[in-house]
């Protein structure tokens, strides 16, 4: 008793249905075809979700794995299924089915939400004024979209107070606390517990690779930078990995599969993990780079891998220090840099510590994790536009 194909509000309707043994095939009026498996449909029946929380209440084990449709039909807004078990009936909104379809016609490669960069980014480095960011949600949305895309941005004229960096980060979400505290002060200190708290140069690195999950977005707010030297350096790890994959696929393969130990330790802590240095998801998309010359620990892979691994690692190091990828910026008081700490490496040139010379340097930093950043971006996207696709 299917009604004739009809367009509905979102612009596409059902052309026809075909009930098969374990799934139903939907041909849409735009010509696309999708298969929905019975277990998937039953598990996603809207009646199985709490009306307020929208979280699932349904327990899949209350039906058999052979549950199937006894009958099915559609109209301009919904698909209707009567099930073989418990006399249950389901109603699905067509728009919801279309949005959640998982067949090849719907898996066309979506545009990547990130744009890898080399030194050319200096011509268009995204900047926002602190006042705009704090006042306007639309400015916040534009900024987060840019940070998602480029993995780096500067905020200008952030008040030079202890609270400045926290206020900017809290515009997105709560902070990610680490063994260095909720907020950390990067200054040359007596008896430093890490290289950042010296006046030494810091080679490009990702912070805290020794954590099970390194912090997502890092905020570094410049309070004072009167020293000679101390320029900040950055390079896009994703751009460098793309280059490595293209020019040396064997090295990419090794660095993305072989795990290495990563460690930070001091008088109070000994935080260790092991991971590959390059991490990709099941579709081969880059998730993170975990590169830090000072936190990567003593390699311990099998004898027959050690030499190959070192050669691959060295190749990556050469690329990381290639002039085509590294940018350098001298921060001034009131500047704040945000960057995706699991993608964009940061470092600094050595500076002259106060005491021996008149200059001094003080950055104050904190982190917000990726989950919170992306949540904020999705919520703002409901009001301000179309966020890059995120899985
Ligand atoms: C750090 C760091 C950079 C700088 O604290 O982890 O990399 O410019 N600091 O001092
Ligand atoms: Zn760092």
CSV table of C-alpha atoms and ligand atoms in Angstrom, one decimal:
chain,number,residue,atom,x,y,z
A,1,UNK,CA,0.0,0.0,0.0
A,2,UNK,CA,2.8,2.4,-0.8
A,3,UNK,CA,1.7,5.8,-1.7
A,4,UNK,CA,3.1,7.3,-4.9
A,5,UNK,CA,6.6,8.8,-4.6
A,6,UNK,CA,6.4,12.2,-3.2
A,7,UNK,CA,8.9,14.9,-2.3
A,8,UNK,CA,8.9,16.1,1.2
A,9,UNK,CA,10.3,19.1,3.0
A,10,UNK,CA,13.9,18.2,2.9
A,11,UNK,CA,13.7,17.7,-0.8
A,12,UNK,CA,14.0,14.0,-1.3
A,13,UNK,CA,11.4,11.2,-0.9
A,14,UNK,CA,11.2,7.4,-1.3
A,15,UNK,CA,10.8,6.1,-4.8
A,16,UNK,CA,10.5,2.4,-3.9
A,17,UNK,CA,11.2,-0.2,-1.2
A,18,UNK,CA,12.5,-3.7,-1.6
A,19,UNK,CA,12.4,-6.0,1.5
A,20,UNK,CA,15.2,-8.5,1.5
A,21,UNK,CA,16.2,-11.3,4.0
A,22,UNK,CA,18.3,-9.2,6.4
A,23,UNK,CA,17.7,-5.6,5.2
A,24,UNK,CA,15.5,-3.3,3.3
A,25,UNK,CA,16.6,-1.4,0.2
A,26,UNK,CA,15.4,2.1,-0.3
A,27,UNK,CA,15.5,3.8,-3.7
A,28,UNK,CA,15.3,7.6,-3.2
A,29,UNK,CA,13.7,10.1,-5.6
A,30,UNK,CA,17.1,11.6,-6.3
A,31,UNK,CA,18.3,8.2,-7.6
A,32,UNK,CA,20.5,7.3,-4.6
A,33,UNK,CA,20.1,3.8,-3.1
A,34,UNK,CA,20.6,2.8,0.5
A,35,UNK,CA,20.4,-0.5,2.4
A,36,UNK,CA,19.2,-0.5,6.0
A,37,UNK,CA,19.8,-3.7,7.9
A,38,UNK,CA,17.0,-4.9,10.1
A,39,UNK,CA,19.2,-5.0,13.2
A,40,UNK,CA,20.3,-1.5,12.6
A,41,UNK,CA,16.7,-0.3,12.0
A,42,UNK,CA,15.3,-2.1,15.1
A,43,UNK,CA,18.2,-0.7,17.2
A,44,UNK,CA,17.4,2.8,16.0
A,45,UNK,CA,13.6,2.7,16.3
A,46,UNK,CA,12.7,6.1,17.8
A,47,UNK,CA,10.5,4.4,20.4
A,48,UNK,CA,13.7,3.0,22.0
A,49,UNK,CA,15.1,6.4,23.0
A,50,UNK,CA,14.2,8.5,26.1
A,51,UNK,CA,12.1,11.4,25.0
A,52,UNK,CA,14.0,13.9,27.0
A,53,UNK,CA,17.6,12.7,27.1
A,54,UNK,CA,17.5,11.2,23.5
A,55,UNK,CA,19.7,8.5,24.8
A,56,UNK,CA,19.0,4.8,24.0
A,57,UNK,CA,16.9,2.8,26.4
A,58,UNK,CA,16.3,-0.2,24.0
A,59,UNK,CA,18.2,-3.4,24.7
A,60,UNK,CA,19.2,-5.2,21.5
A,61,UNK,CA,19.3,-8.6,23.2
A,62,UNK,CA,15.5,-8.5,23.7
A,63,UNK,CA,15.1,-9.3,20.0
A,64,UNK,CA,16.7,-12.2,18.1
A,65,UNK,CA,19.4,-11.6,15.6
A,66,UNK,CA,17.0,-12.8,12.9
A,67,UNK,CA,14.4,-10.1,13.5
A,68,UNK,CA,13.0,-8.9,10.1
A,69,UNK,CA,10.3,-6.8,8.6
A,70,UNK,CA,6.9,-8.5,8.1
A,71,UNK,CA,5.7,-5.5,6.1
A,72,UNK,CA,6.9,-2.0,5.2
A,73,UNK,CA,5.5,1.1,3.6
A,74,UNK,CA,6.2,4.8,3.3
A,75,UNK,CA,4.6,8.1,2.7
A,76,UNK,CA,6.0,11.6,2.1
A,77,UNK,CA,7.5,11.9,5.5
A,78,UNK,CA,8.1,8.5,7.0
A,79,UNK,CA,9.0,4.8,6.6
A,80,UNK,CA,6.9,2.3,8.5
A,81,UNK,CA,7.9,-1.2,9.5
A,82,UNK,CA,6.0,-4.0,11.3
A,83,UNK,CA,8.4,-6.4,12.9
A,84,UNK,CA,8.4,-10.2,13.1
A,85,UNK,CA,8.8,-10.0,16.9
A,86,UNK,CA,6.8,-8.7,19.8
A,87,UNK,CA,4.3,-7.2,17.4
A,88,UNK,CA,6.4,-4.0,17.4
A,89,UNK,CA,5.9,-1.3,14.8
A,90,UNK,CA,8.5,1.4,14.0
A,91,UNK,CA,8.2,4.8,12.3
A,92,UNK,CA,11.3,6.5,10.9
A,93,UNK,CA,11.5,10.1,9.6
A,94,UNK,CA,12.8,9.9,6.0
A,95,UNK,CA,15.0,12.9,6.6
A,96,UNK,CA,16.7,11.1,9.5
A,97,UNK,CA,17.1,7.9,7.4
A,98,UNK,CA,18.7,9.9,4.6
A,99,UNK,CA,21.1,11.7,6.9
A,100,UNK,CA,22.1,8.5,8.5
A,101,UNK,CA,22.3,6.3,5.4
A,102,UNK,CA,25.6,4.3,5.2
A,103,UNK,CA,25.5,2.8,1.7
A,104,UNK,CA,28.2,3.7,-0.9
A,105,UNK,CA,26.0,6.4,-2.5
A,106,UNK,CA,26.1,8.2,0.8
A,107,UNK,CA,29.8,7.6,1.6
A,108,UNK,CA,31.1,9.9,-1.1
A,109,UNK,CA,34.3,11.5,0.2
A,110,UNK,CA,33.4,14.5,2.2
A,111,UNK,CA,35.6,17.6,2.1
A,112,UNK,CA,38.4,17.4,4.6
A,113,UNK,CA,37.8,19.7,7.6
A,114,UNK,CA,41.5,20.5,7.8
A,115,UNK,CA,43.9,22.3,5.5
A,116,UNK,CA,47.6,21.4,5.9
A,117,UNK,CA,50.0,24.3,5.5
A,118,UNK,CA,53.6,25.3,4.9
A,119,UNK,CA,55.2,28.7,5.3
A,120,UNK,CA,52.7,30.3,3.0
A,121,UNK,CA,50.3,30.4,5.9
A,122,UNK,CA,52.1,33.5,7.1
A,123,UNK,CA,50.3,35.5,4.5
A,124,UNK,CA,46.9,34.5,5.9
A,125,UNK,CA,47.4,33.5,9.5
A,126,UNK,CA,44.0,33.8,11.1
A,127,UNK,CA,43.8,36.5,13.7
A,128,UNK,CA,41.0,37.7,16.0
A,129,UNK,CA,40.8,40.6,18.5
A,130,UNK,CA,40.2,39.6,22.1
A,131,UNK,CA,37.3,42.0,22.6
A,132,UNK,CA,35.4,40.6,19.6
A,133,UNK,CA,36.0,37.0,20.7
A,134,UNK,CA,34.7,37.7,24.2
A,135,UNK,CA,31.7,39.7,23.0
A,136,UNK,CA,30.4,38.0,19.9
A,137,UNK,CA,29.4,34.4,19.5
A,138,UNK,CA,29.7,34.8,15.7
A,139,UNK,CA,33.3,35.8,16.1
A,140,UNK,CA,33.9,32.8,18.3
A,141,UNK,CA,32.3,30.6,15.7
A,142,UNK,CA,34.5,32.0,12.9
A,143,UNK,CA,37.5,31.7,15.1
A,144,UNK,CA,36.9,28.0,16.0
A,145,UNK,CA,36.1,27.2,12.4
A,146,UNK,CA,39.5,28.7,11.4
A,147,UNK,CA,41.3,26.9,14.2
A,148,UNK,CA,39.8,23.6,13.2
A,149,UNK,CA,40.8,24.2,9.6
A,150,UNK,CA,44.4,25.6,10.0
A,151,UNK,CA,45.2,24.2,13.5
A,152,UNK,CA,46.6,27.6,14.6
A,153,UNK,CA,45.5,31.1,15.1
A,154,UNK,CA,46.5,34.3,17.1
A,155,UNK,CA,44.3,36.3,19.4
A,156,UNK,CA,45.5,39.9,19.8
A,157,UNK,CA,45.2,42.3,22.7
A,158,UNK,CA,44.5,39.8,25.4
A,159,UNK,CA,44.7,41.6,28.8
A,160,UNK,CA,48.1,40.8,30.4
A,161,UNK,CA,46.7,39.4,33.6
A,162,UNK,CA,46.9,35.9,35.1
A,163,UNK,CA,43.3,35.4,34.1
A,164,UNK,CA,43.7,36.4,30.4
A,165,UNK,CA,44.5,33.0,29.0
A,166,UNK,CA,41.9,31.2,31.2
A,167,UNK,CA,39.2,33.6,30.0
A,168,UNK,CA,40.0,32.9,26.3
A,169,UNK,CA,40.1,29.1,26.9
A,170,UNK,CA,36.9,29.2,29.0
A,171,UNK,CA,35.1,30.8,26.1
A,172,UNK,CA,35.4,27.3,24.6
A,173,UNK,CA,35.2,25.0,27.6
A,174,UNK,CA,36.7,23.9,30.8
A,175,UNK,CA,40.4,23.3,31.0
A,176,UNK,CA,42.4,20.1,30.7
A,177,UNK,CA,44.4,19.7,33.8
A,178,UNK,CA,47.8,18.0,33.7
A,179,UNK,CA,50.7,17.3,36.0
A,180,UNK,CA,51.8,20.9,35.3
A,181,UNK,CA,48.6,22.2,36.7
A,182,UNK,CA,45.4,23.8,35.2
A,183,UNK,CA,47.6,26.7,34.0
A,184,UNK,CA,51.3,26.8,33.7
A,185,UNK,CA,53.9,29.6,33.6
A,186,UNK,CA,56.6,29.3,31.0
A,187,UNK,CA,59.5,31.2,32.4
A,188,UNK,CA,63.2,30.5,33.0
A,189,UNK,CA,63.2,29.1,36.6
A,190,UNK,CA,65.7,27.8,39.0
A,191,UNK,CA,65.8,24.0,39.2
A,192,UNK,CA,63.5,23.6,36.2
A,193,UNK,CA,61.4,20.4,35.9
A,194,UNK,CA,61.2,20.5,32.1
A,195,UNK,CA,63.1,22.1,29.3
A,196,UNK,CA,60.4,24.7,28.7
A,197,UNK,CA,61.2,26.3,32.1
A,198,UNK,CA,64.8,27.1,31.0
A,199,UNK,CA,66.0,29.7,28.5
A,200,UNK,CA,67.2,26.9,26.1
A,201,UNK,CA,65.8,26.6,22.5
A,202,UNK,CA,62.9,24.1,22.3
A,203,UNK,CA,62.9,22.1,19.1
A,204,UNK,CA,59.5,21.7,17.5
A,205,UNK,CA,57.4,19.3,19.5
A,206,UNK,CA,53.9,18.2,20.6
A,207,UNK,CA,53.3,18.7,24.4
A,208,UNK,CA,52.8,15.7,26.7
A,209,UNK,CA,52.9,12.9,24.2
A,210,UNK,CA,53.6,10.7,27.3
A,211,UNK,CA,49.9,11.0,28.3
A,212,UNK,CA,47.4,8.4,27.2
A,213,UNK,CA,45.8,11.2,25.3
A,214,UNK,CA,47.9,14.3,24.8
A,215,UNK,CA,46.0,17.6,25.5
A,216,UNK,CA,44.0,18.8,22.5
A,217,UNK,CA,44.3,22.6,22.0
A,218,UNK,CA,47.0,24.6,23.6
A,219,UNK,CA,46.8,28.3,24.5
A,220,UNK,CA,50.0,30.2,25.1
A,221,UNK,CA,49.6,33.8,26.2
A,222,UNK,CA,52.5,36.2,26.0
A,223,UNK,CA,52.8,38.4,29.1
A,224,UNK,CA,56.3,39.6,28.6
A,225,UNK,CA,58.8,39.0,25.8
A,226,UNK,CA,61.6,41.6,26.1
A,227,UNK,CA,64.4,39.2,25.9
A,228,UNK,CA,66.7,38.9,22.9
A,229,UNK,CA,65.6,35.8,21.0
A,230,UNK,CA,62.7,33.7,22.2
A,231,UNK,CA,60.8,33.7,18.9
A,232,UNK,CA,58.1,31.1,18.6
A,233,UNK,CA,58.2,28.4,15.9
A,234,UNK,CA,55.4,26.3,14.5
A,235,UNK,CA,55.0,23.6,11.8
A,236,UNK,CA,52.0,21.7,10.7
A,237,UNK,CA,52.6,18.0,11.5
A,238,UNK,CA,49.8,16.9,9.1
A,239,UNK,CA,51.5,18.7,6.2
A,240,UNK,CA,54.8,17.0,7.0
A,241,UNK,CA,53.2,13.6,7.4
A,242,UNK,CA,51.5,14.0,4.0
A,243,UNK,CA,54.9,14.8,2.5
A,244,UNK,CA,56.5,11.8,4.2
A,245,UNK,CA,53.7,9.5,3.0
A,246,UNK,CA,54.1,10.7,-0.6
A,247,UNK,CA,57.9,10.6,-0.7
A,248,UNK,CA,58.6,7.7,1.7
A,249,UNK,CA,55.6,5.4,2.1
A,250,UNK,CA,57.7,2.7,3.9
A,251,UNK,CA,58.8,5.2,6.6
A,252,UNK,CA,55.2,6.3,7.0
A,253,UNK,CA,54.1,2.7,7.4
A,254,UNK,CA,56.7,2.1,10.1
A,255,UNK,CA,56.1,5.3,12.0
A,256,UNK,CA,52.3,4.7,12.0
A,257,UNK,CA,52.4,1.1,13.2
A,258,UNK,CA,55.4,0.5,15.4
A,259,UNK,CA,54.8,1.7,19.0
A,260,UNK,CA,57.5,3.5,21.0
A,261,UNK,CA,57.7,4.4,24.7
A,262,UNK,CA,57.0,8.0,25.8
A,263,UNK,CA,57.8,9.3,29.2
A,264,UNK,CA,57.9,12.3,31.5
A,265,UNK,CA,59.2,11.9,35.0
A,266,UNK,CA,60.3,14.2,37.9
A,267,UNK,CA,60.4,13.9,41.7
A,268,UNK,CA,56.6,13.3,41.9
A,269,UNK,CA,55.5,11.7,38.7
A,270,UNK,CA,56.5,9.1,36.2
A,271,UNK,CA,53.9,9.2,33.4
A,272,UNK,CA,54.4,6.8,30.6
A,273,UNK,CA,52.6,5.4,27.6
A,274,UNK,CA,53.4,3.8,24.3
A,275,UNK,CA,52.0,4.6,20.9
A,276,UNK,CA,53.0,5.0,17.3
A,277,UNK,CA,54.4,8.5,16.5
A,278,UNK,CA,51.9,8.9,13.7
A,279,UNK,CA,48.3,7.8,14.4
A,280,UNK,CA,45.6,7.3,11.7
A,281,UNK,CA,42.0,6.2,11.9
A,282,UNK,CA,40.5,3.1,10.2
A,283,UNK,CA,40.1,5.1,7.0
A,284,UNK,CA,43.7,6.2,7.0
A,285,UNK,CA,42.9,9.8,8.0
A,286,UNK,CA,45.4,11.5,10.2
A,287,UNK,CA,44.4,11.7,13.9
A,288,UNK,CA,47.6,12.9,15.5
A,289,UNK,CA,51.3,13.3,15.5
A,290,UNK,CA,53.0,12.4,18.7
A,291,UNK,CA,56.4,13.8,18.2
A,292,UNK,CA,58.6,15.2,20.9
A,293,UNK,CA,62.3,14.8,20.9
A,294,UNK,CA,62.5,15.3,24.7
A,295,UNK,CA,59.6,13.0,25.7
A,296,UNK,CA,60.1,10.1,23.4
A,297,UNK,CA,61.9,7.5,25.5
A,298,UNK,CA,64.5,4.8,24.7
A,299,UNK,CA,63.4,2.8,21.7
A,300,UNK,CA,62.9,-0.9,22.5
A,301,UNK,CA,61.5,-2.4,19.3
A,302,UNK,CA,62.7,-5.8,18.0
A,303,UNK,CA,66.3,-6.1,16.8
A,304,UNK,CA,65.3,-6.5,13.2
A,305,UNK,CA,63.2,-3.3,13.3
A,306,UNK,CA,65.7,-1.0,15.2
A,307,UNK,CA,67.8,0.2,12.3
A,308,UNK,CA,64.8,0.6,9.9
A,309,UNK,CA,62.9,2.4,12.6
A,310,UNK,CA,65.8,4.8,13.3
A,311,UNK,CA,66.1,5.6,9.6
A,312,UNK,CA,62.4,6.3,9.3
A,313,UNK,CA,62.4,8.5,12.5
A,314,UNK,CA,65.4,10.4,11.2
A,315,UNK,CA,63.6,11.0,7.9
A,316,UNK,CA,60.7,12.5,9.8
A,317,UNK,CA,63.1,14.7,11.8
A,318,UNK,CA,64.7,16.0,8.7
A,319,UNK,CA,61.3,17.0,7.3
A,320,UNK,CA,60.2,18.6,10.5
A,321,UNK,CA,63.1,20.9,10.4
A,322,UNK,CA,62.7,21.7,6.7
A,323,UNK,CA,62.4,25.4,6.0
A,324,UNK,CA,59.4,24.9,3.8
A,325,UNK,CA,57.3,24.0,6.8
A,326,UNK,CA,58.5,26.0,9.8
A,327,UNK,CA,57.2,29.5,10.6
A,328,UNK,CA,58.7,31.8,13.2
A,329,UNK,CA,56.8,34.6,15.1
A,330,UNK,CA,58.1,36.8,17.9
A,331,UNK,CA,55.1,37.1,20.3
A,332,UNK,CA,54.5,40.4,22.0
A,333,UNK,CA,52.7,41.1,25.3
A,334,UNK,CA,49.0,40.6,24.7
A,335,UNK,CA,49.4,38.0,21.9
A,336,UNK,CA,47.9,34.6,22.5
A,337,UNK,CA,48.5,31.6,20.2
A,338,UNK,CA,46.1,28.7,20.1
A,339,UNK,CA,47.0,25.6,18.2
A,340,UNK,CA,45.9,21.9,17.9
A,341,UNK,CA,48.6,20.4,20.1
A,342,UNK,CA,48.1,16.9,18.4
A,343,UNK,CA,48.7,18.3,15.0
A,344,UNK,CA,50.7,21.5,15.0
A,345,UNK,CA,54.2,21.4,16.6
A,346,UNK,CA,55.6,24.4,18.5
A,347,UNK,CA,59.0,25.4,19.7
A,348,UNK,CA,61.1,28.5,20.4
A,349,UNK,CA,64.5,29.9,19.9
A,350,UNK,CA,66.8,30.3,22.9
A,351,UNK,CA,66.6,33.6,24.7
A,352,UNK,CA,68.7,35.6,27.2
A,353,UNK,CA,67.3,34.9,30.6
A,354,UNK,CA,66.8,37.8,33.0
A,355,UNK,CA,69.6,38.0,35.5
A,356,UNK,CA,72.4,38.0,33.0
A,357,UNK,CA,70.6,40.6,30.8
A,358,UNK,CA,67.8,43.0,31.3
A,359,UNK,CA,65.2,41.2,29.2
A,360,UNK,CA,62.7,38.7,30.4
A,361,UNK,CA,60.1,36.3,28.9
A,362,UNK,CA,56.9,35.0,30.4
A,363,UNK,CA,54.2,33.0,28.7
A,364,UNK,CA,51.2,31.5,30.5
A,365,UNK,CA,49.5,28.5,29.1
A,366,UNK,CA,46.7,26.0,29.4
A,367,UNK,CA,44.8,23.4,27.4
A,368,UNK,CA,41.3,22.5,26.2
A,369,UNK,CA,40.7,19.0,24.8
A,370,UNK,CA,39.5,18.2,21.3
A,371,UNK,CA,36.1,16.8,22.5
A,372,UNK,CA,35.2,20.1,24.2
A,373,UNK,CA,36.5,22.2,21.3
A,374,UNK,CA,34.5,20.2,18.7
A,375,UNK,CA,31.4,20.2,20.9
A,376,UNK,CA,31.5,24.0,21.1
A,377,UNK,CA,32.0,24.2,17.4
A,378,UNK,CA,29.0,21.9,16.7
A,379,UNK,CA,26.7,23.8,19.0
A,380,UNK,CA,27.6,27.2,17.5
A,381,UNK,CA,27.2,25.6,14.1
A,382,UNK,CA,23.5,25.1,14.9
A,383,UNK,CA,23.1,28.9,14.9
A,384,UNK,CA,25.9,30.2,12.6
A,385,UNK,CA,26.4,27.9,9.7
A,386,UNK,CA,27.8,24.7,8.4
A,387,UNK,CA,30.7,23.2,10.4
A,388,UNK,CA,33.2,21.0,8.6
A,389,UNK,CA,32.1,17.4,8.6
A,390,UNK,CA,33.3,15.6,11.7
A,391,UNK,CA,32.9,12.0,12.5
B,1,LIG,C1,56.1,24.6,26.4
B,1,LIG,C2,56.6,25.3,25.2
B,1,LIG,C3,57.1,27.4,24.2
B,1,LIG,C4,57.7,28.7,24.4
B,1,LIG,O1,55.9,25.3,27.5
B,1,LIG,O2,55.7,23.5,26.3
B,1,LIG,O3,56.8,24.7,24.3
B,1,LIG,O4,57.6,29.5,23.6
B,1,LIG,N1,56.8,26.6,25.3
B,1,LIG,O5,58.3,28.9,25.5
B,2,LIG,ZN1,55.6,22.8,24.4
